[in-house]
Tab-separated table of C-alpha atoms and ligand atoms in Angstrom:
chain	number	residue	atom	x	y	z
A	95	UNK	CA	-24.279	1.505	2.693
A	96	UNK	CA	-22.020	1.906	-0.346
A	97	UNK	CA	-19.570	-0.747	-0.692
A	98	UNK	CA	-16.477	0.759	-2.200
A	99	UNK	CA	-15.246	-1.667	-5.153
A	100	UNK	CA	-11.265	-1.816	-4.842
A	101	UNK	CA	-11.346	-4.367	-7.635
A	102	UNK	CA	-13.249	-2.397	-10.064
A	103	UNK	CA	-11.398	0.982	-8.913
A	104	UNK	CA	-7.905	-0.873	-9.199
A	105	UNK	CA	-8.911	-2.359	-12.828
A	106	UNK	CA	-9.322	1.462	-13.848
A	107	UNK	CA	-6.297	2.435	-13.081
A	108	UNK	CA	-4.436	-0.346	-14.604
A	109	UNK	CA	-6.216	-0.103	-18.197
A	110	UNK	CA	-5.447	3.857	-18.185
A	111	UNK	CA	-2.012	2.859	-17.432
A	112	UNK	CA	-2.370	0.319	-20.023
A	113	UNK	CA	-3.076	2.489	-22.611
A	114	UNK	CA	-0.549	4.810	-21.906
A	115	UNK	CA	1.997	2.638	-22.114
A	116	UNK	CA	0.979	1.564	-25.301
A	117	UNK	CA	1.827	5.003	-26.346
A	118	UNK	CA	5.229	4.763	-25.098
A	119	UNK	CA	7.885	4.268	-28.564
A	120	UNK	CA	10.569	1.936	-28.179
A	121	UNK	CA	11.624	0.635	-24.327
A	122	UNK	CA	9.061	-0.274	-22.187
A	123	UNK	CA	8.853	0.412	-18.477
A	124	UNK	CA	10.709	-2.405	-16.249
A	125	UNK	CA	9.867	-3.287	-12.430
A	126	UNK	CA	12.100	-5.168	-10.360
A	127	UNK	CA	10.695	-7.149	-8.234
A	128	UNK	CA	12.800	-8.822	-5.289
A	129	UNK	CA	11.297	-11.038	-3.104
A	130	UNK	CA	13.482	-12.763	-0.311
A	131	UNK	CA	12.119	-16.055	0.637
A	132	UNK	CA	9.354	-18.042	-0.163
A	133	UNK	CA	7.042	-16.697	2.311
A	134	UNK	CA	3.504	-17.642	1.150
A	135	UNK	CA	1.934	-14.025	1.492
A	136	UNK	CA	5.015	-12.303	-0.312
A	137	UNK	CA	4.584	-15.306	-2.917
A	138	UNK	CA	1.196	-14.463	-3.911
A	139	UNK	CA	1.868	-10.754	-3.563
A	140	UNK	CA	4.850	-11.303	-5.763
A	141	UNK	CA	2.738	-13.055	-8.343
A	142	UNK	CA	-0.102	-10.934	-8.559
A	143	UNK	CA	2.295	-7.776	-9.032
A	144	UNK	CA	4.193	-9.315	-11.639
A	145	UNK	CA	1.194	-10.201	-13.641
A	146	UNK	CA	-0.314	-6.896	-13.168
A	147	UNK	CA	3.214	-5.413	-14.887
A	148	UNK	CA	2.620	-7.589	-17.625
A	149	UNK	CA	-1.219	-6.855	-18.531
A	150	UNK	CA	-0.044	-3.421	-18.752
A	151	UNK	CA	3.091	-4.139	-20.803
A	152	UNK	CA	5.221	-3.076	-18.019
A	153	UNK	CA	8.423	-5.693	-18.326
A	154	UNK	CA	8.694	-7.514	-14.544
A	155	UNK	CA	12.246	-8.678	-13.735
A	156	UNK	CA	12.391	-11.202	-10.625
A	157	UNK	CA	14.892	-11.560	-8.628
A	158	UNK	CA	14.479	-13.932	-6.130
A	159	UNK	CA	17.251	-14.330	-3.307
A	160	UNK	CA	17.171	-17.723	-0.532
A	161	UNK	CA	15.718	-16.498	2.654
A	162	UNK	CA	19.200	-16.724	3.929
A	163	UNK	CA	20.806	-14.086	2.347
A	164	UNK	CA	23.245	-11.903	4.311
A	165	UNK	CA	22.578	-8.092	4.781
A	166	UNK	CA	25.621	-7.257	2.481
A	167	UNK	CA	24.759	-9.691	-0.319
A	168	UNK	CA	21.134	-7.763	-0.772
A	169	UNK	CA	22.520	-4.311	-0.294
A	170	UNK	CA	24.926	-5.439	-3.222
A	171	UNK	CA	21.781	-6.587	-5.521
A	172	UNK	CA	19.859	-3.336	-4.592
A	173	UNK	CA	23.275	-1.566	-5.847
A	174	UNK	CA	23.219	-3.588	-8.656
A	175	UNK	CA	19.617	-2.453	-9.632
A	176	UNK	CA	20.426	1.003	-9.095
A	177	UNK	CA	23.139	1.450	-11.310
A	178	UNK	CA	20.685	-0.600	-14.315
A	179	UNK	CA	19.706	1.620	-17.109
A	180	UNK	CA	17.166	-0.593	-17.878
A	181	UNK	CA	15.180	-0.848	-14.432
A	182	UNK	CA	13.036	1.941	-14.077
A	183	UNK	CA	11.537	0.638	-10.564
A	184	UNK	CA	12.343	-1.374	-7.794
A	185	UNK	CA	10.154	-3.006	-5.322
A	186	UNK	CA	11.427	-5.566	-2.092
A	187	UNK	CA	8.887	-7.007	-1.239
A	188	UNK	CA	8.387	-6.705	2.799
A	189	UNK	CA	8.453	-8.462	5.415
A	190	UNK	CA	12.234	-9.531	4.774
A	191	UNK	CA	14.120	-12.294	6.977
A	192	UNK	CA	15.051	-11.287	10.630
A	193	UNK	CA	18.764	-11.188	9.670
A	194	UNK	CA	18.048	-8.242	7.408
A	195	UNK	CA	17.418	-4.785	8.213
A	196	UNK	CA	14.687	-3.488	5.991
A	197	UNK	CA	14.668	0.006	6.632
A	198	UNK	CA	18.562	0.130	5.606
A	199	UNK	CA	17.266	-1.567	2.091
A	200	UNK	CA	14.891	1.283	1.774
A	201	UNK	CA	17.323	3.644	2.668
A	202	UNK	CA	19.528	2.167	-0.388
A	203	UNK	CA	17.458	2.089	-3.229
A	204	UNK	CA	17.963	5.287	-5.397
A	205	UNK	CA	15.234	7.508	-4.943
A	206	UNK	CA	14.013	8.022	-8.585
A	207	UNK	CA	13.870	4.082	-8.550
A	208	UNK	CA	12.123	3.785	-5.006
A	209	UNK	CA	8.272	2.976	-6.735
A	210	UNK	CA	7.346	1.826	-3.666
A	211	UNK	CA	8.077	4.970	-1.994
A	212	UNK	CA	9.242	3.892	1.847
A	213	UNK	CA	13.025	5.453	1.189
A	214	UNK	CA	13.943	9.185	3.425
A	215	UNK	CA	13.193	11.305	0.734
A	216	UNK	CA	10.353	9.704	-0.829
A	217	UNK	CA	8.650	9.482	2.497
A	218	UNK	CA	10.068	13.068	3.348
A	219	UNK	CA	8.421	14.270	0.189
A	220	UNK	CA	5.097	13.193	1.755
A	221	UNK	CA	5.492	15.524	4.427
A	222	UNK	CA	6.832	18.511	2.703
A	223	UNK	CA	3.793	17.948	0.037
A	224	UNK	CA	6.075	17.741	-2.745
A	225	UNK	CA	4.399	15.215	-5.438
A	226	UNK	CA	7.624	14.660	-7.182
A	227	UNK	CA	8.203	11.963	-5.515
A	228	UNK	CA	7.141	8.419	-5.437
A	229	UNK	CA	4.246	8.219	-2.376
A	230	UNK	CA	4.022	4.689	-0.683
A	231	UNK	CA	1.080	2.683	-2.534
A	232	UNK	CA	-0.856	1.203	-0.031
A	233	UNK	CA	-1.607	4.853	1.197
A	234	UNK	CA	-1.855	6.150	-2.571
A	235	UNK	CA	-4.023	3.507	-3.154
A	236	UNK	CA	-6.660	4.473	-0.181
A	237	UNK	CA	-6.631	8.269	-1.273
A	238	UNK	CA	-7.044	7.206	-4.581
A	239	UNK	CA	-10.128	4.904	-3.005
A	240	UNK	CA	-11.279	7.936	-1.363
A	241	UNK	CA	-11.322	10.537	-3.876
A	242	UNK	CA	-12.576	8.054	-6.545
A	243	UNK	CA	-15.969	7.215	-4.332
A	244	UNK	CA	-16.524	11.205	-3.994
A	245	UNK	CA	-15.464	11.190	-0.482
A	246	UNK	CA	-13.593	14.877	0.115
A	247	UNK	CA	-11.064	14.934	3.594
A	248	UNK	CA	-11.670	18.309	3.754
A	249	UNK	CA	-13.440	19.659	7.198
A	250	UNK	CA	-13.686	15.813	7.996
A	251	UNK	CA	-12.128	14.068	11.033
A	252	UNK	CA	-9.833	11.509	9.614
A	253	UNK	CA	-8.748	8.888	12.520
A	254	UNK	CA	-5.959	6.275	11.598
A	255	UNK	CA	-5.381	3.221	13.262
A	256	UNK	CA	-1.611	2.303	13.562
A	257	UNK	CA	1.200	4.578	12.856
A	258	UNK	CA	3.396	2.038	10.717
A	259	UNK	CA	5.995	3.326	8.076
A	260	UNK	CA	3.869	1.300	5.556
A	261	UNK	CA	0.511	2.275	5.822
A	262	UNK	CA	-0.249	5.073	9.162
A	263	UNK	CA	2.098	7.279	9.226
A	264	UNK	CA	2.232	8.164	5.198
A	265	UNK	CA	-1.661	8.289	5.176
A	266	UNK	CA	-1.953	10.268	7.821
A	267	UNK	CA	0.344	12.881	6.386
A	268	UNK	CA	-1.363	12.477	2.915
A	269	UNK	CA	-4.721	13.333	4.839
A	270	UNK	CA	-3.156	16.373	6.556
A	271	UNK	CA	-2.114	17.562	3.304
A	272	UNK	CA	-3.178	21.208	2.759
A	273	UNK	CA	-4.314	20.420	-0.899
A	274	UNK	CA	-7.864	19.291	-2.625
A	275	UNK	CA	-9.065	16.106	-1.582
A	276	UNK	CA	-6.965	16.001	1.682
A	277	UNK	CA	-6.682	18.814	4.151
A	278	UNK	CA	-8.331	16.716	7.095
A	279	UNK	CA	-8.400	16.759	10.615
A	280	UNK	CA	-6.184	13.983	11.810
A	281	UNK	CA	-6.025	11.642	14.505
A	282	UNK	CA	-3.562	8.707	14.473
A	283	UNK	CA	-3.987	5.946	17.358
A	284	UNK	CA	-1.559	3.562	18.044
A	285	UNK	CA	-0.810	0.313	20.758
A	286	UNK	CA	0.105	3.435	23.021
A	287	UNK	CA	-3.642	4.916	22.868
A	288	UNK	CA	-5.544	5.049	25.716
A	289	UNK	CA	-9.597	4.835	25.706
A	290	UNK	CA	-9.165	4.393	21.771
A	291	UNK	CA	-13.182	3.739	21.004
A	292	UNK	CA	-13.861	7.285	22.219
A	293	UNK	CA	-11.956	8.546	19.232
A	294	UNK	CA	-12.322	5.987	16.664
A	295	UNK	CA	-16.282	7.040	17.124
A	296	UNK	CA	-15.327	10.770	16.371
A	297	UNK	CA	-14.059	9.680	12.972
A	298	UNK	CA	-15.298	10.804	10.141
A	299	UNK	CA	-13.362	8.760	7.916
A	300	UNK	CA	-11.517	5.642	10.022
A	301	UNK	CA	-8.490	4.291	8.337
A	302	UNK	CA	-7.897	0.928	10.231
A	303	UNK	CA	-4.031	-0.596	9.744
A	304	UNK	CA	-3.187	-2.721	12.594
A	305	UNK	CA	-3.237	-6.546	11.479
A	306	UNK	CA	-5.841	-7.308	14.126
A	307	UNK	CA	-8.419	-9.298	12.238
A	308	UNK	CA	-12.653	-7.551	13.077
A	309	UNK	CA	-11.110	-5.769	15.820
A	310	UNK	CA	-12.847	-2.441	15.127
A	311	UNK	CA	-16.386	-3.232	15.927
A	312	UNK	CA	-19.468	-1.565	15.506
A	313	UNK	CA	-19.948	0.336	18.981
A	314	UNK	CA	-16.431	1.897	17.940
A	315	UNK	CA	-17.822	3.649	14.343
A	316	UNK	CA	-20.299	6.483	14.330
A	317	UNK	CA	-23.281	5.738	12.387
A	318	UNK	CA	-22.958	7.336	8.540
A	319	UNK	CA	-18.581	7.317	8.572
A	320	UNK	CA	-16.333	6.111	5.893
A	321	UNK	CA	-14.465	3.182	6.702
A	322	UNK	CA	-11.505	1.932	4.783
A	323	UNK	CA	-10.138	-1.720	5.799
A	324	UNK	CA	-6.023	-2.090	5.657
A	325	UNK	CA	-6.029	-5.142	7.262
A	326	UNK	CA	-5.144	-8.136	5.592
A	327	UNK	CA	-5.354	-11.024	8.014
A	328	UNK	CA	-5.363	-15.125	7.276
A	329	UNK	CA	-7.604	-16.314	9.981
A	330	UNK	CA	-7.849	-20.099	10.401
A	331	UNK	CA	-10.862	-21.894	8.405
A	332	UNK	CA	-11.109	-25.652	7.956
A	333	UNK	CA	-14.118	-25.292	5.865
A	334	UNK	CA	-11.399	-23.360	3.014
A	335	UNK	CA	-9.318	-25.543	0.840
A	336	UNK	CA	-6.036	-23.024	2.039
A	337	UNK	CA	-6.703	-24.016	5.635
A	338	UNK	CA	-7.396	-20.037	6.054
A	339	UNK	CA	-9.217	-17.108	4.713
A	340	UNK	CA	-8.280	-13.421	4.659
A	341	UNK	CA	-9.760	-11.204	6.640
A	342	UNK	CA	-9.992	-6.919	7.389
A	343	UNK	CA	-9.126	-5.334	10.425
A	344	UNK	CA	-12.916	-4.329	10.780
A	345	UNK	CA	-15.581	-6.741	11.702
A	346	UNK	CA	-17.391	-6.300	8.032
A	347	UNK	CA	-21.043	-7.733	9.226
A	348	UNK	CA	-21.916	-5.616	11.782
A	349	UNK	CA	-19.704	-1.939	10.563
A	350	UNK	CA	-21.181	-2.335	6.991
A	351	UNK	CA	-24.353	-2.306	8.686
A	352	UNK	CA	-23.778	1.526	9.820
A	353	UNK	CA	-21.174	2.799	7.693
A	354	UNK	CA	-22.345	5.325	4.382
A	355	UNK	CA	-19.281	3.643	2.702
A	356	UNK	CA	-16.911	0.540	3.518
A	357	UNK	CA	-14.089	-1.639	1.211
A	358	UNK	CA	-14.088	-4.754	2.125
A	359	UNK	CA	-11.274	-7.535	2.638
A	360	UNK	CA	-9.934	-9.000	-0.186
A	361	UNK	CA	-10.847	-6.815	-2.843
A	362	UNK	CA	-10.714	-3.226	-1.768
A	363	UNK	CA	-7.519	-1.829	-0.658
A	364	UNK	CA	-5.021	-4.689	-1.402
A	365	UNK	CA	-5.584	-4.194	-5.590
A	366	UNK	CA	-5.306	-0.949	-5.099
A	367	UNK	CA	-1.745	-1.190	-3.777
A	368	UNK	CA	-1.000	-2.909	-6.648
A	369	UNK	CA	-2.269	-0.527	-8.934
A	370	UNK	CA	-0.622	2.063	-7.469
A	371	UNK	CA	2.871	0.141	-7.241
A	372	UNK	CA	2.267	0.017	-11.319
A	373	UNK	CA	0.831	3.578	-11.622
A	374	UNK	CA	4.567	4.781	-9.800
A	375	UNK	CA	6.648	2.629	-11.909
A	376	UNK	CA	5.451	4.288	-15.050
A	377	UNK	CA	5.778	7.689	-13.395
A	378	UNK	CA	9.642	6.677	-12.511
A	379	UNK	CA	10.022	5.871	-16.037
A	380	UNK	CA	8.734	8.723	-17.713
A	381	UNK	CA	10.726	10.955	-15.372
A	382	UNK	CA	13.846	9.140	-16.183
A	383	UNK	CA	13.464	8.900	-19.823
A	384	UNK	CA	10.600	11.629	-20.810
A	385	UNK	CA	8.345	10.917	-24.114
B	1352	NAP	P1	2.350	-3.087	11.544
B	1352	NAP	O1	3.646	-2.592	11.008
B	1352	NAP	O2	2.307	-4.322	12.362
B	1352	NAP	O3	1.727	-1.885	12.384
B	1352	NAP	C1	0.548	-2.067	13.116
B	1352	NAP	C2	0.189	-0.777	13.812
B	1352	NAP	O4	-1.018	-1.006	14.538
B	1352	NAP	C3	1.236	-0.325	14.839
B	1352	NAP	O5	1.363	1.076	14.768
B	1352	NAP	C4	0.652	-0.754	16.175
B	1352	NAP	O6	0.955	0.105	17.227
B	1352	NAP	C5	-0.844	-0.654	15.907
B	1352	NAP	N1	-1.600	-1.579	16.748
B	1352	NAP	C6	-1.452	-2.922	16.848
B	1352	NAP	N2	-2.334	-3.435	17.729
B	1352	NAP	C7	-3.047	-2.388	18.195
B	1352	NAP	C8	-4.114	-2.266	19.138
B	1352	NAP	N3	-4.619	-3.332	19.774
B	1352	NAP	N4	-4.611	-1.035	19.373
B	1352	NAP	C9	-4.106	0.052	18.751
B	1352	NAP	N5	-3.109	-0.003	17.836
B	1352	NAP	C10	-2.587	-1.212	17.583
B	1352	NAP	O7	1.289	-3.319	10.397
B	1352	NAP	P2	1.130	-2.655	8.928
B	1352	NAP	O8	2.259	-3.047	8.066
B	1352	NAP	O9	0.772	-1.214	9.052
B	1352	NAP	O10	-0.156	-3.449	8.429
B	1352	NAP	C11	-1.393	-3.345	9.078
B	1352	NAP	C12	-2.371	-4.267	8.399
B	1352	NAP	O11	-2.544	-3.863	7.060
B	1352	NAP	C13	-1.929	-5.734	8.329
B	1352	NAP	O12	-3.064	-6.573	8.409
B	1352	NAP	C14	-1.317	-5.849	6.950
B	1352	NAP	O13	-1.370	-7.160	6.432
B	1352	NAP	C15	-2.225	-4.925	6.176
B	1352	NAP	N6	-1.626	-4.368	4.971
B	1352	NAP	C16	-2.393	-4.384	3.874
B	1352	NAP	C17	-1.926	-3.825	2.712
B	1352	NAP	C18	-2.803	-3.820	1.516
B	1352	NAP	O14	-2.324	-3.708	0.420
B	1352	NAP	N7	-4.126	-3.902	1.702
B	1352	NAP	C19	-0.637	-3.270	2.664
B	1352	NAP	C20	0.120	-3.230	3.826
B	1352	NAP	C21	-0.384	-3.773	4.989
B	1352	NAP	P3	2.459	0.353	17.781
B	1352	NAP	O15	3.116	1.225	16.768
B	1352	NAP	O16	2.246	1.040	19.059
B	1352	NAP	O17	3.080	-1.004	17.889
């Protein structure tokens, strides 16, 4: 078994970016990063981002509205943002309060600032395979897993677990891309699924994104597949000093024991995402003000 090192993978990424953007004259490229709330996952996602931005002298601008904020009162930040000729990229950080409608926030951010890629015609980019765009970066970050460890889609079967506008559905349609490194046969299984072992055993590749912490167990993986973990889970543990540790959607022990390659939970997808978020933001700026 090959254990597939998001850390080391993500660190990659984020010194090439690093020394690119030492090359850049003059401005440097700026994130926004909103985060509604103080929830404690979105604080420590927050945190991490914004210290990625700043290893690779990518300016991080916080803006950080109460958990109460109305619908209108965001929209109006977002606008703000928008219209800033110094924010290249803008990232709101989800899961936002129940009183706001996220999709409508991702609808609103202006396209060539959407970094994180979840806005119509980012995510219809995706499926017309137009790389113009800005592609989501927790499913960047897995095909840039993928392709990174040697592992080719093409001829494979590729079966997703969950068909959320985060993670499924956009990998799933970068899989199915007919270009090198994707064009894979694609399955994508859902609540809705009915006798879902039987396929998650055909996979080839199993992408598992549900939130369900070591639900995919051995007797569901064929012997010899790829497995790439999503799931980021904080399981109750009084022996941790948190109360909690994180855990994958796959049950690690026994799947690693079968699997030709795995990433495990933390530190294989989740820096990735991260690297990725960074990787789009200097894209956005170099396609707003070009070198
Ligand atoms: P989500 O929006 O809750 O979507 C979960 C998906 O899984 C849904 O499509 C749901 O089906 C499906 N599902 C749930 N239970 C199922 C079951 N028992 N059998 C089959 N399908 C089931 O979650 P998400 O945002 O995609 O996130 C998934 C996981 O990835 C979470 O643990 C999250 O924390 C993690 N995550 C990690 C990163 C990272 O950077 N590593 C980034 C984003 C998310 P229905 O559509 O039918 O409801």
């Amino acid at each position: 078994m090959e254990l597939i090192d998001g850390n080391k993978i993500a660190a990659d990424v984020v010194a090439d970016l690093k020394a690119e953007v030492a090359t850049f004259p003059g401005r440097k490229p700026c994130l926004a990063l909103v985060r509604v709330g103080e929830d404690p996952a979105s604080v420590s996602y927050v945190r991490k981002k914004e210290k990625t931005a700043e290893e690779i002298g990518i300016t991080g601008k916080m803006i950080l509205p109460p958990a109460d904020i109305s619908q209108s009162a965001l929209e109006a930040i977002i606008d703000a943002l928008n219209a800033d000729d110094g924010v290249d990229g803008i990232l709101v950080q989800s899961p936002m309060p129940k009183q706001i409608d996220e999709l409508k926030i991702f609808r609103r951010l202006s396209p060539d600032k959407d970094v994180d890629g979840l806005g119509t015609l980012n995510l219809g980019k995706v499926a017309q395979d137009d790389d113009t765009g800005f592609v989501s970066c927790t499913p960047a970050g897995i095909m840039e897993l993928l392709s990174r460890s040697g592992v080719d889609l093409k001829g494979k079967h590729v079966v997703v677990l969950g068909r959320s506008l985060l993670v499924g559905k956009p990998v799933a349609l970068l899989a199915l891309q007919k270009r090198a490194g994707a064009n894979g046969t694609v399955t994508v299984c859902h609540s809705g699924t009915t006798n879902l072992p039987s396929i998650t055993r055909q996979a080839d590749v199993l992408i598992a994104a549900i939130g369900r912490p070591d639900f995919v167990t051995a007797d569901m993986v064929k012997p010899g597949a790829v497995v790439i973990d999503v799931g980021i889970n904080r399981v109750p543990d009084p022996t941790r000093k948190t109360g909690y540790r994180l855990t994958g959607d796959v049950h690690f022990p026994t799947v690693s024991a079968i699997a030709a390659k795995i990433t495990p939970v933390p530190g294989g997808v989740g820096p990735m995402t991260v690297a990725m978020l960074m990787k789009n933001t200097v894209k956005a700026f170099k396609l707003r003000s070009p070198q």
